[in-house]
Short mmCIF file of C-alpha atoms and ligand atoms in Angstrom, two decimals:
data_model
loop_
_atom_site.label_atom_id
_atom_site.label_comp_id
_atom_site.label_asym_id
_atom_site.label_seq_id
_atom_site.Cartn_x
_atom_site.Cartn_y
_atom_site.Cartn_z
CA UNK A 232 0.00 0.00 0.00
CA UNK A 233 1.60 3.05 -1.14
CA UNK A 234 2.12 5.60 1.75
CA UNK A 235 1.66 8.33 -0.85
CA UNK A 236 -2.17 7.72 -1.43
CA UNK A 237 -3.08 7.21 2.23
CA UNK A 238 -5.28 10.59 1.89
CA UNK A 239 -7.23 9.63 -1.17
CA UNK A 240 -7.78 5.96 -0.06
CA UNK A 241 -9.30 6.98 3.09
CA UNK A 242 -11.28 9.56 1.33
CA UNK A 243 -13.06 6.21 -0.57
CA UNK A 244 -13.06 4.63 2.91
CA UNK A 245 -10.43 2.01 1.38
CA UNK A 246 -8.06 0.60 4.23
CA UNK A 247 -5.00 2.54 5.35
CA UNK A 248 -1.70 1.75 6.18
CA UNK A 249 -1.85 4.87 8.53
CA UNK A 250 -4.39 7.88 9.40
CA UNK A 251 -3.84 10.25 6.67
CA UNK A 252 -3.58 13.99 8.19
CA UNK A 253 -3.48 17.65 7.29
CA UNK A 254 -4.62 20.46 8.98
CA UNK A 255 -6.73 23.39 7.32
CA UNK A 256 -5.13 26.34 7.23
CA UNK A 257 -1.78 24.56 7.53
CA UNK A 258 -0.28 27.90 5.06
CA UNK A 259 -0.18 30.65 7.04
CA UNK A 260 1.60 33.07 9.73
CA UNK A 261 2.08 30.53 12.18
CA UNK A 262 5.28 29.50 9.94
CA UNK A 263 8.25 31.46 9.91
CA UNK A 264 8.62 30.46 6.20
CA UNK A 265 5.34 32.02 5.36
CA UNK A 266 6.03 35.07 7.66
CA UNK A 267 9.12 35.72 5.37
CA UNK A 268 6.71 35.66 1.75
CA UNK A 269 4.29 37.87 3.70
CA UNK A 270 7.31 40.39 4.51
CA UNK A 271 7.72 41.13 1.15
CA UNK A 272 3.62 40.65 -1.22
CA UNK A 273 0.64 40.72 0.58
CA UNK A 274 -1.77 37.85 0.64
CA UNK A 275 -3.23 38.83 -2.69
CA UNK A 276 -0.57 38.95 -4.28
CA UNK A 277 0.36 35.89 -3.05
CA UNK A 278 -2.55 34.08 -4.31
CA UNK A 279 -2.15 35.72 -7.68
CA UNK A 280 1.54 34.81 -8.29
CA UNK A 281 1.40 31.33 -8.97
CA UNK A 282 4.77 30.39 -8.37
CA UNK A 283 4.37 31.90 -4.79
CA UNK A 284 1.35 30.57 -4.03
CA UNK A 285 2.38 27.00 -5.16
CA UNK A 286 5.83 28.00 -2.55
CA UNK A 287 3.76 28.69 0.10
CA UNK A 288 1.26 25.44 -0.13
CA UNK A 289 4.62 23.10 -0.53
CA UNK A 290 6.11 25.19 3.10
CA UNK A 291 3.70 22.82 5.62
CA UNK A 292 4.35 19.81 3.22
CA UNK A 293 7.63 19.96 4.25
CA UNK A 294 8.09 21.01 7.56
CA UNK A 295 5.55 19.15 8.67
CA UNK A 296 5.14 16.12 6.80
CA UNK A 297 1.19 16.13 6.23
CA UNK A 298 -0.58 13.85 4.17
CA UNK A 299 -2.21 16.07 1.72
CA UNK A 300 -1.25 19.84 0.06
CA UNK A 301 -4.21 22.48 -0.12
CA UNK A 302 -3.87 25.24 -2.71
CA UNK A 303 -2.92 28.50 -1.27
CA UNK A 304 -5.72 30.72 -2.27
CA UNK A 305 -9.03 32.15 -0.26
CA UNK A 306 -12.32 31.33 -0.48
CA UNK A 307 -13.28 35.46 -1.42
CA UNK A 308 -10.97 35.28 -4.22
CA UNK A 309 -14.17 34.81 -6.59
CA UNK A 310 -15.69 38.34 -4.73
CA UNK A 311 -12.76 39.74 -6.81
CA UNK A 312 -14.78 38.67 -10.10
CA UNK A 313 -17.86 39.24 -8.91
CA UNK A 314 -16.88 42.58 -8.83
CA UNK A 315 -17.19 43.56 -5.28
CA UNK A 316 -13.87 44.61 -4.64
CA UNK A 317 -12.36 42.58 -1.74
CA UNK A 318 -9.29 43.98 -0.03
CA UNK A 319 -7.55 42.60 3.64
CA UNK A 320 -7.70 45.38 5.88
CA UNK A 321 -4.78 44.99 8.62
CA UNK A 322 -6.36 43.67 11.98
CA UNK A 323 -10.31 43.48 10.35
CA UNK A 324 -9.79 40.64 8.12
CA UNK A 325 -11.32 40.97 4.59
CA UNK A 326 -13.56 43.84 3.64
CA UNK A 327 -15.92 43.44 0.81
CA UNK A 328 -16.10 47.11 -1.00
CA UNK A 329 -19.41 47.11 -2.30
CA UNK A 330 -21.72 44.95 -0.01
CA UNK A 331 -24.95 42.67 -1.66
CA UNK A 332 -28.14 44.17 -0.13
CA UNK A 333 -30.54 44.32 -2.68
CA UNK A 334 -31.87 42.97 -5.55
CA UNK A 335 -30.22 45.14 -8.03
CA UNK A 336 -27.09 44.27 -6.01
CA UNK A 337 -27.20 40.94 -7.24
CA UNK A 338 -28.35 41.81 -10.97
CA UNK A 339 -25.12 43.92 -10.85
CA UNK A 340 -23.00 41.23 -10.21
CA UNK A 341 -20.80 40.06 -12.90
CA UNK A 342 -20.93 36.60 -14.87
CA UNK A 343 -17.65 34.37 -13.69
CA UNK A 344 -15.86 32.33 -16.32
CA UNK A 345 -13.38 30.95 -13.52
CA UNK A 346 -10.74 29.54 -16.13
CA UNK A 347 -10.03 32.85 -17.59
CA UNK A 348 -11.06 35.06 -14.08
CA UNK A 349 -9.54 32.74 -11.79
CA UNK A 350 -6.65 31.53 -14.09
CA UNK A 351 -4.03 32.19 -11.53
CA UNK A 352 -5.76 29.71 -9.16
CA UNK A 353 -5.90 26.94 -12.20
CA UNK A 354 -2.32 27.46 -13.02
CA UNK A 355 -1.07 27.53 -9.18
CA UNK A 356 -2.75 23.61 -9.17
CA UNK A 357 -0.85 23.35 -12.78
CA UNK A 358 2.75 24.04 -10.63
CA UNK A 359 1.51 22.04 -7.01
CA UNK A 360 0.84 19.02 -9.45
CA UNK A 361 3.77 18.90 -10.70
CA UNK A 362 6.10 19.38 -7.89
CA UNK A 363 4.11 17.28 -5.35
CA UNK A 364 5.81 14.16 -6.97
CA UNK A 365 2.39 12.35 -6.10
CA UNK A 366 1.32 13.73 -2.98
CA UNK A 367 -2.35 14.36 -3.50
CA UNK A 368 -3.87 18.14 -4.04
CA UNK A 369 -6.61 19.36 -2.28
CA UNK A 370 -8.42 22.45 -4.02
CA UNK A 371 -11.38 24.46 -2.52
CA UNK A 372 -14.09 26.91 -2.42
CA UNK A 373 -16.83 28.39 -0.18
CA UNK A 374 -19.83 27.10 -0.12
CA UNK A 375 -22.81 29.54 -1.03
CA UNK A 376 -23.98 30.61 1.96
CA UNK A 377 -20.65 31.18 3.63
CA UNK A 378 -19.66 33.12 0.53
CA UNK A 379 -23.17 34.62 0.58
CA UNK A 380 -22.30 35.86 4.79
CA UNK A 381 -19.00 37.98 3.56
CA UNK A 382 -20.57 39.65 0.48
CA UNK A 383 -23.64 40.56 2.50
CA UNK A 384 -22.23 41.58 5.82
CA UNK A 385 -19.01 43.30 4.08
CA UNK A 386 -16.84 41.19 6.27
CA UNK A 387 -16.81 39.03 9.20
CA UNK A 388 -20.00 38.85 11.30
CA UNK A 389 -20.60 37.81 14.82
CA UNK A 390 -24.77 37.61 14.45
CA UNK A 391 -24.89 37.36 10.63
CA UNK A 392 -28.04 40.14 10.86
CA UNK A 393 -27.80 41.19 7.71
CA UNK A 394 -27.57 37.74 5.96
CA UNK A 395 -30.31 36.59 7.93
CA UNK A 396 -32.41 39.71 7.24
CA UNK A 397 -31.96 39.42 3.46
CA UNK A 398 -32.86 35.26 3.78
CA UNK A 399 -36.20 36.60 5.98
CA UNK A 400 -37.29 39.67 4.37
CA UNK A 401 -35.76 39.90 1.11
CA UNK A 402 -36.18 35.80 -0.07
CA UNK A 403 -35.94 37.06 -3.87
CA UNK A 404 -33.05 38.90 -3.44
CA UNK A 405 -31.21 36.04 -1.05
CA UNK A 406 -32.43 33.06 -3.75
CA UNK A 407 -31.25 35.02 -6.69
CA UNK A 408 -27.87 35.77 -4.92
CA UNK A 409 -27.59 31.45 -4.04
CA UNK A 410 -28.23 30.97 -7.07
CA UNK A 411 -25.62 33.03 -8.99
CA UNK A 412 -23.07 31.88 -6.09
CA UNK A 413 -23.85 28.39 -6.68
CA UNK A 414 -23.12 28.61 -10.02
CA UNK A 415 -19.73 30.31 -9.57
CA UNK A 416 -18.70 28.16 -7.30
CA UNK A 417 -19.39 24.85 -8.86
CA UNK A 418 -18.03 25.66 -11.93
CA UNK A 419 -14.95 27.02 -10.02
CA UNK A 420 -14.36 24.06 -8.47
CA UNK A 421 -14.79 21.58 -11.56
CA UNK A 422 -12.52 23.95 -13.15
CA UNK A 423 -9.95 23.19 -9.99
CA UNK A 424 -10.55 19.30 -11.16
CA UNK A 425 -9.52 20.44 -14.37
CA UNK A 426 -6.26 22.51 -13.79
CA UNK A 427 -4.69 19.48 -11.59
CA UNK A 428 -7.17 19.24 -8.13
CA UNK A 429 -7.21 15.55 -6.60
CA UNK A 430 -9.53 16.27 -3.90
CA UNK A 431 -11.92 19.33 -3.65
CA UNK A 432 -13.21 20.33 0.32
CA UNK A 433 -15.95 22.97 0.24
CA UNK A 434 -15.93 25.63 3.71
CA UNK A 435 -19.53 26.41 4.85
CA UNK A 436 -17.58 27.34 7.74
CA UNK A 437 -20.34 29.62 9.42
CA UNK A 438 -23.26 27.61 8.32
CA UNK A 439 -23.01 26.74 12.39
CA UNK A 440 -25.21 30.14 12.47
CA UNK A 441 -28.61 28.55 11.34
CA UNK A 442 -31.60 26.59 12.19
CA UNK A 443 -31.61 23.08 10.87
CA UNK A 444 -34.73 24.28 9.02
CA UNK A 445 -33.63 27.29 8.02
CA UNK A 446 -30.71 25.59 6.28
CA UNK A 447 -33.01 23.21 4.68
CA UNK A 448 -35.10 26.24 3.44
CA UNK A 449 -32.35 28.29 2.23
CA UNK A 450 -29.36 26.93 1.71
CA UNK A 451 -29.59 23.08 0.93
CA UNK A 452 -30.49 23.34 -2.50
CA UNK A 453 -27.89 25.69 -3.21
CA UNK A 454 -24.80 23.31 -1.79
CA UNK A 455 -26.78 20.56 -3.45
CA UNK A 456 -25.76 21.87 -6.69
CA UNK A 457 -22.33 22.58 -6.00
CA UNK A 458 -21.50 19.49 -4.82
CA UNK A 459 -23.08 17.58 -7.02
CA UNK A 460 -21.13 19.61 -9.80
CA UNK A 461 -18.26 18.53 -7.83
CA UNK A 462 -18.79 14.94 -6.62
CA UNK A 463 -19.40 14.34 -10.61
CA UNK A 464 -15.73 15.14 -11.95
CA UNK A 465 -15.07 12.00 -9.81
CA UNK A 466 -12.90 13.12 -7.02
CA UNK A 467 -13.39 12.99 -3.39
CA UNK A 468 -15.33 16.00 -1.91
CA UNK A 469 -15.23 16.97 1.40
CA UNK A 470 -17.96 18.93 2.94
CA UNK A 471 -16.97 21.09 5.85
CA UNK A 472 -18.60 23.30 8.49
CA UNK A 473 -18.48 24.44 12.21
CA UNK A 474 -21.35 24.70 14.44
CA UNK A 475 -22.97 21.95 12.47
CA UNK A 476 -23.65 19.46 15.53
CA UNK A 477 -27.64 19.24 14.71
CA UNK A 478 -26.94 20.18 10.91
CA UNK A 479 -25.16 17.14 9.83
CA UNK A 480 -27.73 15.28 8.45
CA UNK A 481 -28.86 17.68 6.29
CA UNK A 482 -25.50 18.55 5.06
CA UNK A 483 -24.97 14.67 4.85
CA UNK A 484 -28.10 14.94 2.49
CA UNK A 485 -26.46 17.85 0.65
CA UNK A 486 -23.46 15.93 -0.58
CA UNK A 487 -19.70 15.14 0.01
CA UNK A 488 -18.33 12.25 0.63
CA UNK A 489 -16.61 13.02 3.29
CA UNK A 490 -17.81 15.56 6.08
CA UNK A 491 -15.91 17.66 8.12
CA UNK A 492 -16.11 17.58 11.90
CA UNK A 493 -15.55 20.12 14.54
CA UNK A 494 -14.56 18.89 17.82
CA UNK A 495 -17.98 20.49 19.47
CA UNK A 496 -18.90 16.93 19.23
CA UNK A 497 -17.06 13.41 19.55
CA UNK A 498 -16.19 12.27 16.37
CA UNK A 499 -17.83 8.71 16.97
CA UNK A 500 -20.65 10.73 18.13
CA UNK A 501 -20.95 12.95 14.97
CA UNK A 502 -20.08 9.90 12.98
CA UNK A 503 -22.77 7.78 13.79
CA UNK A 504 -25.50 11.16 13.42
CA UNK A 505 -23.94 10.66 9.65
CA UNK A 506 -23.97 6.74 9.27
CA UNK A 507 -20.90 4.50 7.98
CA UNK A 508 -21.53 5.21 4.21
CA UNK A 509 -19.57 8.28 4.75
CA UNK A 510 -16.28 9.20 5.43
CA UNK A 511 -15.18 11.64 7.74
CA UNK A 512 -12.42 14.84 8.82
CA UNK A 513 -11.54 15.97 12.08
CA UNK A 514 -11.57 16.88 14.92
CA UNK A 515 -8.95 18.03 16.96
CA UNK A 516 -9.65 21.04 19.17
CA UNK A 517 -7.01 23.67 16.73
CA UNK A 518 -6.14 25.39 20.71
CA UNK A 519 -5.03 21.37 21.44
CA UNK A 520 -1.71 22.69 19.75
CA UNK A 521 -1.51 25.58 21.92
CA UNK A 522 -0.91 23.28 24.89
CA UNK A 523 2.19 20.79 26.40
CA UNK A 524 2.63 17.54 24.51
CA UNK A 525 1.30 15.03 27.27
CA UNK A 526 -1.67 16.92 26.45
CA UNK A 527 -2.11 17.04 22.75
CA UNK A 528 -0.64 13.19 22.80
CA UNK A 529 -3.81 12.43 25.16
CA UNK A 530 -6.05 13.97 22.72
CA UNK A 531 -4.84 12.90 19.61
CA UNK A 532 -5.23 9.00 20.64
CA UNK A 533 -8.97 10.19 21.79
CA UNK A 534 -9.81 11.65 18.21
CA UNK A 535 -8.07 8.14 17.46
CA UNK A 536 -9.49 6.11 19.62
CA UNK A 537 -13.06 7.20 18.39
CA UNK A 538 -12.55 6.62 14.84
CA UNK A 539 -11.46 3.15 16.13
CA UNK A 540 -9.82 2.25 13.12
CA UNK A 541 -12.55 2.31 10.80
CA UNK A 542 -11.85 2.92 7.23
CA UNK A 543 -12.69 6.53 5.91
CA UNK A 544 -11.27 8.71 8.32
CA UNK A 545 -8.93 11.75 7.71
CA UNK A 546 -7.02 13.56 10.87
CA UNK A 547 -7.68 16.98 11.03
CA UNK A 548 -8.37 20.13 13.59
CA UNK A 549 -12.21 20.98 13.61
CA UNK A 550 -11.40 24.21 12.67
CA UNK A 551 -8.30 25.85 11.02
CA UNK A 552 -5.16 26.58 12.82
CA UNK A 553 -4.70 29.34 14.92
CA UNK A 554 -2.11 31.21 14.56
CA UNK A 555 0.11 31.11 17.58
CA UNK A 556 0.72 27.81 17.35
CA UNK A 557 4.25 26.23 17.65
CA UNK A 558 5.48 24.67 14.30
CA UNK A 559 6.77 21.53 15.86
CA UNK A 560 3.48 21.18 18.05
CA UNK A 561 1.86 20.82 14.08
CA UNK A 562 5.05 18.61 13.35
CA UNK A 563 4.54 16.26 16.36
CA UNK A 564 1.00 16.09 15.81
CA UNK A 565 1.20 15.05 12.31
CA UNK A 566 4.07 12.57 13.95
CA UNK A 567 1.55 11.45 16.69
CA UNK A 568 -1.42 10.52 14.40
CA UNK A 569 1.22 8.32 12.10
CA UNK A 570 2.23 6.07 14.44
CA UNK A 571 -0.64 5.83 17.28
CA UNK A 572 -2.61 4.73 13.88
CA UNK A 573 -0.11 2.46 12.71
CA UNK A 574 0.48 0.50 16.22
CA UNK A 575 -3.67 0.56 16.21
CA UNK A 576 -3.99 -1.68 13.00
CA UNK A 577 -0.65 -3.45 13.83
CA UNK A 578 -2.67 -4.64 16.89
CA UNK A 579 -6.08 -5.08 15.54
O1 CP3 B 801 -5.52 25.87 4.29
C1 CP3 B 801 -4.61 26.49 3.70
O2 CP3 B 801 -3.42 26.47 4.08
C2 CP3 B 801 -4.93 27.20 2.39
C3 CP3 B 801 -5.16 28.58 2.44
C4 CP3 B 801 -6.47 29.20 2.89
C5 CP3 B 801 -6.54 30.59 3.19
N1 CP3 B 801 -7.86 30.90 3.41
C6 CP3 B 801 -5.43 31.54 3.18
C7 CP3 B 801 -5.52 32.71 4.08
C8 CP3 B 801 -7.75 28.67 3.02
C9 CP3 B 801 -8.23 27.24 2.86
C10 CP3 B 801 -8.62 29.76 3.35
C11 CP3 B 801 -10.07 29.61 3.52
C12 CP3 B 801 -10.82 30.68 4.15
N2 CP3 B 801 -10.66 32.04 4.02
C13 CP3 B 801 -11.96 30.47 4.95
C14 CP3 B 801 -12.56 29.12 5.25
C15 CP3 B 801 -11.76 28.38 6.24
C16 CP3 B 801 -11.96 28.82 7.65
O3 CP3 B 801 -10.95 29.01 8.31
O4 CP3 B 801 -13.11 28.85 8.07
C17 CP3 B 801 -12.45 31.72 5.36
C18 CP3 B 801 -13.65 31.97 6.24
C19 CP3 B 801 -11.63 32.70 4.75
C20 CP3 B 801 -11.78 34.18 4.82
C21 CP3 B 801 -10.59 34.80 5.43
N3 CP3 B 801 -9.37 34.91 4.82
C22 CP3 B 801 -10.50 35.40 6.71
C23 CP3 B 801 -11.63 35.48 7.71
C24 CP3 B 801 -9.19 35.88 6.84
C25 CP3 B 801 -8.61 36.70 7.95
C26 CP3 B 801 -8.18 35.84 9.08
C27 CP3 B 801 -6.87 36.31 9.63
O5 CP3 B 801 -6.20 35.44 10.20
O6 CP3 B 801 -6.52 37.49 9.50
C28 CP3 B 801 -8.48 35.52 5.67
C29 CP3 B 801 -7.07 35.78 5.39
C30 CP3 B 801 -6.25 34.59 5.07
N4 CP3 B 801 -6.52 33.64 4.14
C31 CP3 B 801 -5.00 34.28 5.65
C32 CP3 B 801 -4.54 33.10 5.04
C33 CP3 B 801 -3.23 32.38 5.27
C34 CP3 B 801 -4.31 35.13 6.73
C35 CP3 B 801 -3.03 35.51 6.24
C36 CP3 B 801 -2.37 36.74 5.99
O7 CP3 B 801 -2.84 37.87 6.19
O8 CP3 B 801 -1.23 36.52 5.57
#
């Protein structure tokens, strides 16, 4: 069994000669390496430079020896087309220049061809592919309502008000907005396939903020079709949100076929809300690497431990990490989950 398709077999839920793991968010300031880039381009720039974007996705590859590589991109680069204007403002995170509020907002939003818009995204996978010698390649999007959240709000939301607002009082304006954004993005993403993507996850990482029903009423249909645009180009796709303890059915019934976890709930617990005919990511509290390595070891054998060996599970934090963690917590991590996985099987 080749070491180098661990990810993608578990993906399948095909047998494993070890827990694959990566860690979202495994690019970023938390690494010296990346620190250095950020000196001198800022993160646009970054993601629009293939040849340092493709740099900074190989940097946790190898210092930390994960089992995957994730493009180096954001999921707000497609605001940029839409013609919002997106910018990072230092300390506020992204800013959306020209927030959706209305219906004619959404009328004025522009139509996306991602292989010509996004073309520095398709030909950073073009480089990753061919200097991962193998390793598998992960690409991404939002999904349409988290997407939806930052081009509403104009940024980062604690309440999501406005988004809600526009889903409860406006439902033309907030369906015709899903639907545009669910267009985008699936094409986006089977345009990722495309360019050199083995694996595609899609962040609904805010979803967390709404009803079961609500989510069934306004949101489902929309991640339906982007992940069935996605799951048909063949590869894995992994479907991933926080807050989602009472959603997971419904985002089970979405698509993916594999969900992401967060550790607000056990993974054997969230597991069997899903059922075995799925495989799963997660779940590692991301503040776990924050703390002394008796501690992280004792929680990395729990996620372990609950997964119990089963075929179709991929290591991960729930969330992405934060960014005052130590490198060689990540490294030892990444070590941990290796061999308490190995020695598991070994003694099965
Ligand atoms: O996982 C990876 O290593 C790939 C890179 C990646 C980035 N953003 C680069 C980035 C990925 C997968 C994302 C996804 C993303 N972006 C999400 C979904 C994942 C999640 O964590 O929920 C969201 C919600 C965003 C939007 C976004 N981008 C925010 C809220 C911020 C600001 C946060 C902060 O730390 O300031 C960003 C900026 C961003 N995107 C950074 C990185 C490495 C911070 C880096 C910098 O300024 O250099």
């Amino acid at each position: 069994m080749e070491v180098i398709d661990r990810f993608l077999r578990a993906c399948r839920r095909e047998p494993v000669d070890a827990t694959p793991v990566w860690f979202m968010r495994q690019a970023g300031r938390y690494m010296p390496e990346y620190r250095a880039v950020r000196e001198k381009y800022t993160l646009l720039e970054i993601c629009q430079q293939p040849a340092l974007a493709a740099e900074v996705s190989l940097q946790p590859v190898r210092s930390l020896g994960v089992d995957a590589a994730i493009l180096f991109a954001d999921i707000l680069l497609p605001a940029i087309s839409l013609g919002v204007g997106l910018r990072f403002a230092k300390g506020e995170g992204p800013v959306i220049e020209h927030p959706v509020r209305s219906m004619s907002d959404v009328q004025r939003l522009r139509r996306v061809s991602p292989e010509t818009d996004l073309a520095y995204v398709m030909e950073t996978l073009k480089v990753l592919r061919r200097e991962l010698n193998g390793l598998p390649l992960i690409g991404f999007s939002g999904a349409p309502f988290t997407l939806a959240s930052y081009l509403i709000e104009g940024g980062a939301s604690r309440d999501f008000a406005r988004t809600k607002t526009m889903m409860y009082s406006a439902p033309e304006a907030w369906h015709a907005l899903m639907d545009k954004l669910s267009t985008v993005l699936a094409s986006y993403l089977v345009a990722q396939v495309g360019a050199g993507a083995q694996a595609l996850q899609v962040f609904d990482s805010w979803i967390g903020a709404l009803s079961p029903q609500d989510y069934i009423d306004f949101v489902q249909p929309y991640s339906r079709r982007v992940l069935d645009c996605a799951q048909a180009t063949g590869v894995p796709v992994i479907h991933f949100g926080t807050g989602t303890s009472t959603l997971l059915p419904a985002m089970k019934a979405a698509g993916g076929s594999v969900i992401g976890l967060d550790w607000r709930i056990a993974l054997d617990d969230g597991w069997s809300l899903l059922g075995d005919d799925v495989a799963v990511q997660g779940n590692l509290d991301p503040a776990v690497l924050l703390a002394d390595r008796p501690v992280i070891e004792t929680r990395v054998r729990d996620v372990l431990r609950r997964a119990a060996g089963r075929p179709g599970h991929i290591f991960n934090l729930g969330h992405g990490i934060l960014q005052n963690t130590p490198v060689e917590n990540a490294r030892a991590a990444v070590d941990m989950v290796h061999e308490f996985s190995t020695l598991q099987v070994g003694a099965a």
